[in-house]
């Protein structure tokens, strides 16, 4: 991973990095203005350790002077139709005072390297309408596909998915 002193150090988390995982949750909560969802104390150490051992889960943090200032969570999905996989970046955030320093690009490039090492076919990410900085970033790195996204409640659980 990257250790360029002018940029952030990018580190992939392992099962021993529970503290860094909690710091990443704090970054997500702050950056997304959603501390309730990304409450760093909501998941037990046992759960986080188990998640960080799973081959399909990828967690990266961006460190500046030892502090987590950004990161991403991604999932490798094996495909049925062909013998290949795709990497989906589910969450990507950088704290506001560290933005516009190419940290998000470093994180994406690190997951691209992981994808190449795993033989994945593509890395993909979604952006919300109106999130112009994210759209500009992703447009500079890949090909845009306009799609519709639907949240479907789990059977027997008719909870509000937040998509009124």
Coordinates of N, CA and C in Angstrom, one line a residue:
X1 N 0.8 -1.2 0.0 CA 0.0 0.0 0.0 C 0.9 1.3 0.0
X2 N 0.3 2.4 -0.2 CA 1.0 3.7 -0.3 C 1.6 4.1 1.0
X3 N 2.8 4.6 0.9 CA 3.5 5.2 2.1 C 4.2 6.5 1.7
X4 N 3.7 7.2 0.6 CA 4.3 8.4 0.2 C 4.1 9.4 1.3
X5 N 5.2 10.1 1.8 CA 5.1 11.0 2.9 C 4.3 12.3 2.6
X6 N 4.2 12.6 1.3 CA 3.4 13.7 0.9 C 1.9 13.4 0.9
X7 N 1.6 12.1 0.9 CA 0.2 11.7 0.9 C -0.1 10.9 2.1
X8 N -1.3 10.4 2.2 CA -1.7 9.6 3.3 C -1.1 8.2 3.2
X9 N -1.0 7.5 4.3 CA -0.6 6.1 4.3 C -1.9 5.3 4.2
X10 N -2.0 4.4 3.2 CA -3.2 3.6 3.1 C -2.9 2.2 3.7
X11 N -3.8 1.8 4.5 CA -3.6 0.5 5.2 C -4.9 -0.4 5.1
X12 N -4.7 -1.6 4.7 CA -5.8 -2.6 4.7 C -6.0 -3.1 6.1
X13 N -7.2 -3.1 6.6 CA -7.4 -3.6 7.9 C -7.5 -5.1 8.0
X14 N -7.0 -5.7 9.1 CA -7.0 -7.1 9.4 C -7.8 -7.3 10.7
X15 N -7.9 -8.5 11.1 CA -8.7 -8.8 12.3 C -8.1 -8.2 13.6
X16 N -6.8 -7.8 13.5 CA -6.2 -7.2 14.7 C -6.4 -5.7 14.8
X17 N -7.1 -5.1 13.8 CA -7.2 -3.7 13.7 C -8.6 -3.1 14.1
X18 N -9.1 -3.6 15.2 CA -10.4 -3.2 15.7 C -10.5 -1.7 16.0
X19 N -9.4 -1.2 16.6 CA -9.4 0.2 16.9 C -9.4 1.1 15.7
X20 N -8.7 0.7 14.6 CA -8.8 1.4 13.4 C -10.1 1.3 12.7
X21 N -10.8 0.1 12.8 CA -12.1 -0.1 12.3 C -13.1 0.9 13.0
X22 N -13.0 1.0 14.3 CA -13.8 2.0 15.0 C -13.6 3.4 14.6
X23 N -12.3 3.7 14.4 CA -11.9 5.1 13.9 C -12.5 5.3 12.6
X24 N -12.5 4.3 11.7 CA -13.1 4.4 10.4 C -14.6 4.7 10.5
X25 N -15.3 4.0 11.4 CA -16.7 4.2 11.6 C -17.0 5.7 12.0
X26 N -16.1 6.2 12.9 CA -16.2 7.6 13.3 C -16.1 8.5 12.1
X27 N -15.1 8.3 11.2 CA -14.9 9.1 10.0 C -16.2 9.0 9.1
X28 N -16.7 7.8 8.9 CA -17.9 7.7 8.1 C -19.1 8.5 8.8
X29 N -19.3 8.4 10.1 CA -20.3 9.1 10.8 C -20.2 10.6 10.6
X30 N -19.0 11.1 10.8 CA -18.8 12.5 10.7 C -18.9 13.0 9.2
X31 N -18.3 12.3 8.3 CA -18.4 12.7 6.9 C -19.8 12.6 6.3
X32 N -20.5 11.6 6.7 CA -21.9 11.4 6.2 C -22.9 12.1 7.0
X33 N -22.5 12.8 8.1 CA -23.4 13.4 9.0 C -24.5 12.4 9.5
X34 N -24.0 11.2 9.9 CA -24.9 10.1 10.3 C -24.2 9.3 11.4
X35 N -24.0 10.0 12.5 CA -23.3 9.3 13.6 C -24.1 8.1 14.2
X36 N -25.4 8.2 14.0 CA -26.3 7.1 14.6 C -26.0 5.8 13.8
X37 N -26.0 5.8 12.5 CA -25.8 4.6 11.7 C -24.3 4.1 11.9
X38 N -23.4 5.0 11.9 CA -22.0 4.7 12.0 C -21.4 4.8 13.4
X39 N -22.2 4.5 14.4 CA -21.8 4.5 15.8 C -20.7 3.5 16.0
X40 N -19.5 4.0 16.3 CA -18.3 3.1 16.5 C -18.5 2.1 17.6
X41 N -19.4 2.3 18.5 CA -19.6 1.3 19.6 C -20.7 0.4 19.4
X42 N -21.4 0.5 18.2 CA -22.6 -0.3 18.0 C -22.2 -1.8 17.7
X43 N -21.1 -2.0 17.1 CA -20.6 -3.4 16.8 C -19.6 -3.9 17.8
X44 N -19.8 -5.1 18.2 CA -18.9 -5.7 19.2 C -17.5 -6.0 18.6
X45 N -16.5 -6.2 19.5 CA -15.2 -6.5 19.0 C -15.3 -7.9 18.3
X46 N -16.1 -8.8 18.8 CA -16.2 -10.1 18.1 C -16.7 -10.0 16.7
X47 N -17.8 -9.2 16.5 CA -18.3 -9.0 15.2 C -17.3 -8.3 14.3
X48 N -16.7 -7.2 14.7 CA -15.7 -6.6 13.9 C -14.5 -7.5 13.5
X49 N -14.1 -8.3 14.4 CA -13.0 -9.2 14.1 C -13.4 -10.2 13.1
X50 N -14.6 -10.8 13.3 CA -15.2 -11.7 12.3 C -15.3 -11.1 10.9
X51 N -15.8 -9.9 10.8 CA -16.0 -9.2 9.6 C -14.6 -9.0 8.9
X52 N -13.7 -8.5 9.7 CA -12.3 -8.2 9.1 C -11.6 -9.5 8.7
X53 N -12.0 -10.6 9.1 CA -11.4 -11.9 8.6 C -12.0 -12.4 7.3
X54 N -13.2 -11.9 7.0 CA -13.9 -12.4 5.8 C -13.1 -12.0 4.5
X55 N -12.9 -12.9 3.6 CA -12.2 -12.7 2.4 C -12.9 -11.7 1.5
X56 N -14.2 -11.7 1.5 CA -15.0 -10.8 0.6 C -15.1 -9.4 1.1
X57 N -14.7 -9.1 2.3 CA -14.8 -7.7 2.9 C -13.4 -7.0 2.8
X58 N -13.4 -5.8 2.3 CA -12.2 -5.0 2.2 C -12.4 -3.7 3.0
X59 N -11.6 -3.4 4.0 CA -11.6 -2.2 4.7 C -10.2 -1.5 4.6
X60 N -10.2 -0.3 4.1 CA -9.0 0.5 4.0 C -9.1 1.8 4.8
X61 N -8.0 2.2 5.4 CA -8.0 3.5 6.1 C -6.9 4.3 5.5
X62 N -7.1 5.6 5.5 CA -6.0 6.6 5.1 C -5.6 7.2 6.4
X63 N -4.3 7.1 6.7 CA -3.7 7.7 7.9 C -2.8 8.9 7.6
X64 N -3.0 9.9 8.3 CA -2.1 11.1 8.3 C -1.6 11.3 9.7
X65 N -0.3 11.2 9.9 CA 0.3 11.4 11.2 C -0.4 10.4 12.2
X66 N -0.7 9.2 11.7 CA -1.2 8.2 12.6 C -2.7 8.3 12.9
X67 N -3.4 9.3 12.3 CA -4.8 9.5 12.5 C -5.6 9.0 11.3
X68 N -6.7 8.3 11.5 CA -7.5 7.9 10.4 C -8.3 9.1 10.0
X69 N -8.1 9.5 8.7 CA -8.7 10.7 8.1 C -9.6 10.4 7.0
X70 N -9.6 9.1 6.6 CA -10.5 8.6 5.5 C -10.4 7.1 5.4
X71 N -11.3 6.6 4.6 CA -11.3 5.2 4.4 C -12.4 4.7 3.5
X72 N -12.4 3.4 3.2 CA -13.5 2.8 2.5 C -13.8 1.4 2.9
X73 N -15.0 1.0 2.6 CA -15.4 -0.4 2.9 C -15.9 -0.9 1.5
X74 N -15.4 -2.1 1.2 CA -15.8 -2.6 -0.1 C -16.1 -4.1 0.0
X75 N -16.8 -4.7 -1.0 CA -17.1 -6.1 -0.9 C -16.8 -6.7 -2.3
X76 N -16.2 -7.9 -2.2 CA -16.0 -8.6 -3.5 C -17.1 -9.6 -3.7
X77 N -17.7 -9.5 -4.9 CA -18.9 -10.3 -5.2 C -18.5 -11.2 -6.4
X78 N -18.7 -12.5 -6.1 CA -18.4 -13.5 -7.2 C -19.7 -13.6 -8.1
X79 N -19.5 -13.6 -9.4 CA -20.5 -13.6 -10.3 C -21.0 -15.0 -10.7
X80 N -22.2 -15.2 -11.0 CA -22.8 -16.4 -11.5 C -22.5 -16.6 -13.0
X81 N -22.7 -15.6 -13.8 CA -22.7 -15.7 -15.2 C -21.3 -15.9 -15.8
X82 N -20.3 -15.6 -15.1 CA -18.9 -15.9 -15.6 C -18.0 -16.1 -14.4
X83 N -16.9 -16.7 -14.6 CA -15.9 -17.0 -13.6 C -15.1 -15.7 -13.3
X84 N -15.7 -14.8 -12.6 CA -15.1 -13.5 -12.3 C -15.8 -12.9 -11.1
X85 N -15.1 -11.9 -10.6 CA -15.7 -11.2 -9.4 C -15.6 -9.7 -9.7
X86 N -16.4 -8.9 -9.0 CA -16.5 -7.5 -9.0 C -16.3 -7.0 -7.6
X87 N -15.7 -5.8 -7.5 CA -15.5 -5.2 -6.2 C -16.4 -4.0 -6.1
X88 N -17.2 -3.9 -5.1 CA -18.2 -2.8 -4.9 C -17.7 -2.0 -3.7
X89 N -17.4 -0.7 -4.0 CA -17.1 0.2 -2.9 C -18.4 0.7 -2.3
X90 N -18.7 0.3 -1.1 CA -19.9 0.6 -0.5 C -19.9 2.0 0.2
X91 N -18.8 2.2 1.0 CA -18.6 3.5 1.7 C -17.2 4.0 1.4
X92 N -17.1 5.3 1.1 CA -15.9 6.0 0.9 C -16.0 7.4 1.5
X93 N -15.1 7.8 2.4 CA -15.2 9.1 3.0 C -13.8 9.6 3.4
X94 N -13.7 10.9 3.3 CA -12.5 11.6 3.8 C -13.0 12.8 4.7
X95 N -12.4 13.0 5.8 CA -12.8 14.1 6.7 C -12.6 15.4 5.9
X96 N -13.5 16.3 6.2 CA -13.5 17.6 5.4 C -12.2 18.3 5.4
X97 N -11.5 18.4 6.5 CA -10.2 19.2 6.5 C -9.1 18.4 5.8
X98 N -9.3 17.2 5.3 CA -8.3 16.5 4.5 C -8.7 16.3 3.1
X99 N -9.8 16.9 2.7 CA -10.3 16.7 1.3 C -9.5 17.5 0.3
X100 N -9.6 17.2 -1.0 CA -8.9 17.9 -2.0 C -7.3 17.7 -1.9
X101 N -6.9 16.6 -1.3 CA -5.5 16.2 -1.2 C -5.3 14.9 -1.8
X102 N -6.2 14.4 -2.6 CA -6.0 13.1 -3.4 C -6.1 11.9 -2.5
X103 N -6.6 12.0 -1.3 CA -6.7 10.9 -0.4 C -7.8 9.9 -0.9
X104 N -8.9 10.4 -1.4 CA -9.9 9.5 -2.0 C -9.4 8.7 -3.2
X105 N -8.6 9.4 -4.0 CA -8.0 8.8 -5.2 C -7.0 7.7 -4.7
X106 N -6.2 8.0 -3.7 CA -5.3 7.0 -3.2 C -6.1 5.8 -2.7
X107 N -7.2 6.0 -2.0 CA -8.0 4.8 -1.5 C -8.5 4.0 -2.7
X108 N -9.1 4.7 -3.7 CA -9.6 4.0 -4.8 C -8.5 3.2 -5.6
X109 N -7.3 3.9 -5.7 CA -6.2 3.2 -6.4 C -5.7 2.0 -5.6
X110 N -5.8 2.0 -4.3 CA -5.4 0.9 -3.4 C -6.4 -0.3 -3.6
X111 N -7.7 0.0 -3.7 CA -8.7 -1.0 -3.9 C -8.6 -1.6 -5.3
X112 N -8.2 -0.7 -6.3 CA -8.0 -1.2 -7.6 C -6.8 -2.2 -7.7
X113 N -5.8 -1.9 -6.9 CA -4.6 -2.8 -6.8 C -5.0 -4.2 -6.2
X114 N -5.8 -4.1 -5.1 CA -6.4 -5.3 -4.5 C -7.2 -6.1 -5.5
X115 N -8.0 -5.4 -6.2 CA -8.9 -6.0 -7.2 C -8.0 -6.7 -8.3
X116 N -7.0 -6.1 -8.7 CA -6.1 -6.7 -9.7 C -5.4 -7.9 -9.2
X117 N -5.0 -7.9 -7.9 CA -4.3 -9.0 -7.3 C -5.3 -10.2 -7.1
X118 N -6.6 -9.9 -7.0 CA -7.6 -10.9 -6.8 C -8.1 -11.4 -8.2
X119 N -7.7 -10.7 -9.2 CA -8.2 -11.1 -10.6 C -9.7 -10.6 -10.8
X120 N -10.1 -9.6 -10.1 CA -11.4 -9.1 -10.2 C -11.6 -8.4 -11.6
X121 N -12.8 -8.4 -12.1 CA -13.1 -7.8 -13.4 C -13.2 -6.3 -13.4
X122 N -13.8 -5.8 -12.4 CA -14.1 -4.3 -12.3 C -14.3 -3.9 -10.8
X123 N -14.0 -2.6 -10.6 CA -14.4 -2.0 -9.3 C -15.5 -1.0 -9.6
X124 N -16.6 -1.0 -8.8 CA -17.7 -0.1 -9.1 C -18.1 0.6 -7.8
X125 N -18.7 1.8 -8.0 CA -19.2 2.6 -6.8 C -20.4 3.4 -7.3
X126 N -21.2 3.7 -6.3 CA -22.4 4.5 -6.6 C -22.2 5.9 -6.0
X127 N -22.9 6.9 -6.6 CA -22.9 8.3 -6.0 C -24.4 8.7 -6.1
X128 N -24.7 9.5 -5.1 CA -26.0 10.1 -5.0 C -26.1 11.3 -5.9
X129 N -27.3 11.5 -6.5 CA -27.6 12.7 -7.3 C -27.4 13.9 -6.4
X130 N -26.7 14.9 -6.9 CA -26.4 16.1 -6.1 C -25.1 16.0 -5.3
X131 N -24.4 14.9 -5.2 CA -23.1 14.8 -4.6 C -22.0 15.1 -5.7
X132 N -22.0 16.3 -6.0 CA -21.1 16.7 -7.2 C -19.6 16.4 -7.0
X133 N -19.1 16.6 -5.8 CA -17.7 16.2 -5.6 C -17.4 14.7 -5.9
X134 N -18.3 13.9 -5.4 CA -18.1 12.4 -5.6 C -18.3 12.1 -7.1
X135 N -19.3 12.7 -7.7 CA -19.5 12.4 -9.1 C -18.3 12.9 -9.9
X136 N -17.7 14.0 -9.6 CA -16.5 14.5 -10.3 C -15.3 13.6 -10.1
X137 N -15.1 13.1 -8.9 CA -14.1 12.2 -8.6 C -14.2 10.9 -9.4
X138 N -15.4 10.3 -9.3 CA -15.6 9.0 -10.0 C -15.6 9.2 -11.5
X139 N -16.1 10.3 -12.0 CA -16.0 10.5 -13.5 C -14.6 10.6 -14.0
X140 N -13.7 11.1 -13.2 CA -12.3 11.2 -13.6 C -11.6 9.8 -13.6
X141 N -12.2 8.8 -12.9 CA -11.6 7.5 -12.7 C -12.2 6.4 -13.5
X142 N -13.4 6.6 -14.0 CA -14.1 5.5 -14.6 C -15.2 6.0 -15.6
X143 N -16.0 5.0 -16.0 CA -17.1 5.3 -17.0 C -18.4 5.4 -16.2
X144 N -19.2 6.4 -16.4 CA -20.4 6.6 -15.7 C -21.5 5.7 -16.3
X145 N -22.3 5.1 -15.5 CA -23.5 4.3 -15.8 C -24.7 4.8 -15.0
X146 N -25.7 5.4 -15.6 CA -26.8 5.9 -14.9 C -27.8 4.7 -14.6
X147 N -28.0 4.4 -13.4 CA -28.9 3.3 -13.0 C -29.8 3.7 -11.9
X148 N -30.8 2.9 -11.7 CA -31.7 3.2 -10.6 C -31.4 2.2 -9.5
X149 N -31.5 2.6 -8.3 CA -31.2 1.8 -7.1 C -32.5 1.6 -6.3
X150 N -32.8 0.4 -5.9 CA -34.0 0.1 -5.1 C -33.6 -0.6 -3.8
X151 N -34.1 -0.2 -2.7 CA -34.0 -0.9 -1.4 C -35.2 -1.7 -1.2
X152 N -35.1 -3.0 -1.0 CA -36.2 -3.9 -0.9 C -36.1 -4.5 0.5
X153 N -37.2 -4.3 1.3 CA -37.3 -4.8 2.7 C -37.1 -6.3 2.7
X154 N -36.5 -6.8 3.7 CA -36.3 -8.3 4.0 C -37.7 -8.8 4.2
X155 N -38.0 -10.1 3.8 CA -39.2 -10.7 4.0 C -39.6 -10.7 5.5
X156 N -40.8 -10.3 5.8 CA -41.3 -10.3 7.2 C -40.9 -9.0 7.9
X157 N -40.1 -8.2 7.3 CA -39.6 -7.0 7.9 C -39.9 -5.8 7.0
X158 N -41.1 -5.2 7.3 CA -41.5 -4.1 6.4 C -41.1 -2.8 7.0
X159 N -39.8 -2.7 7.5 CA -39.3 -1.4 8.0 C -39.1 -0.4 6.9
X160 N -39.0 0.8 7.3 CA -38.8 1.9 6.4 C -37.3 1.8 6.0
X161 N -37.0 1.7 4.7 CA -35.7 1.7 4.2 C -35.0 3.0 4.0
X162 N -35.8 4.1 4.3 CA -35.3 5.4 4.2 C -35.4 6.0 2.8
X163 N -36.1 5.3 2.0 CA -36.2 5.8 0.6 C -37.7 6.1 0.3
X164 N -38.3 7.0 1.1 CA -39.7 7.4 1.1 C -40.2 7.6 -0.3

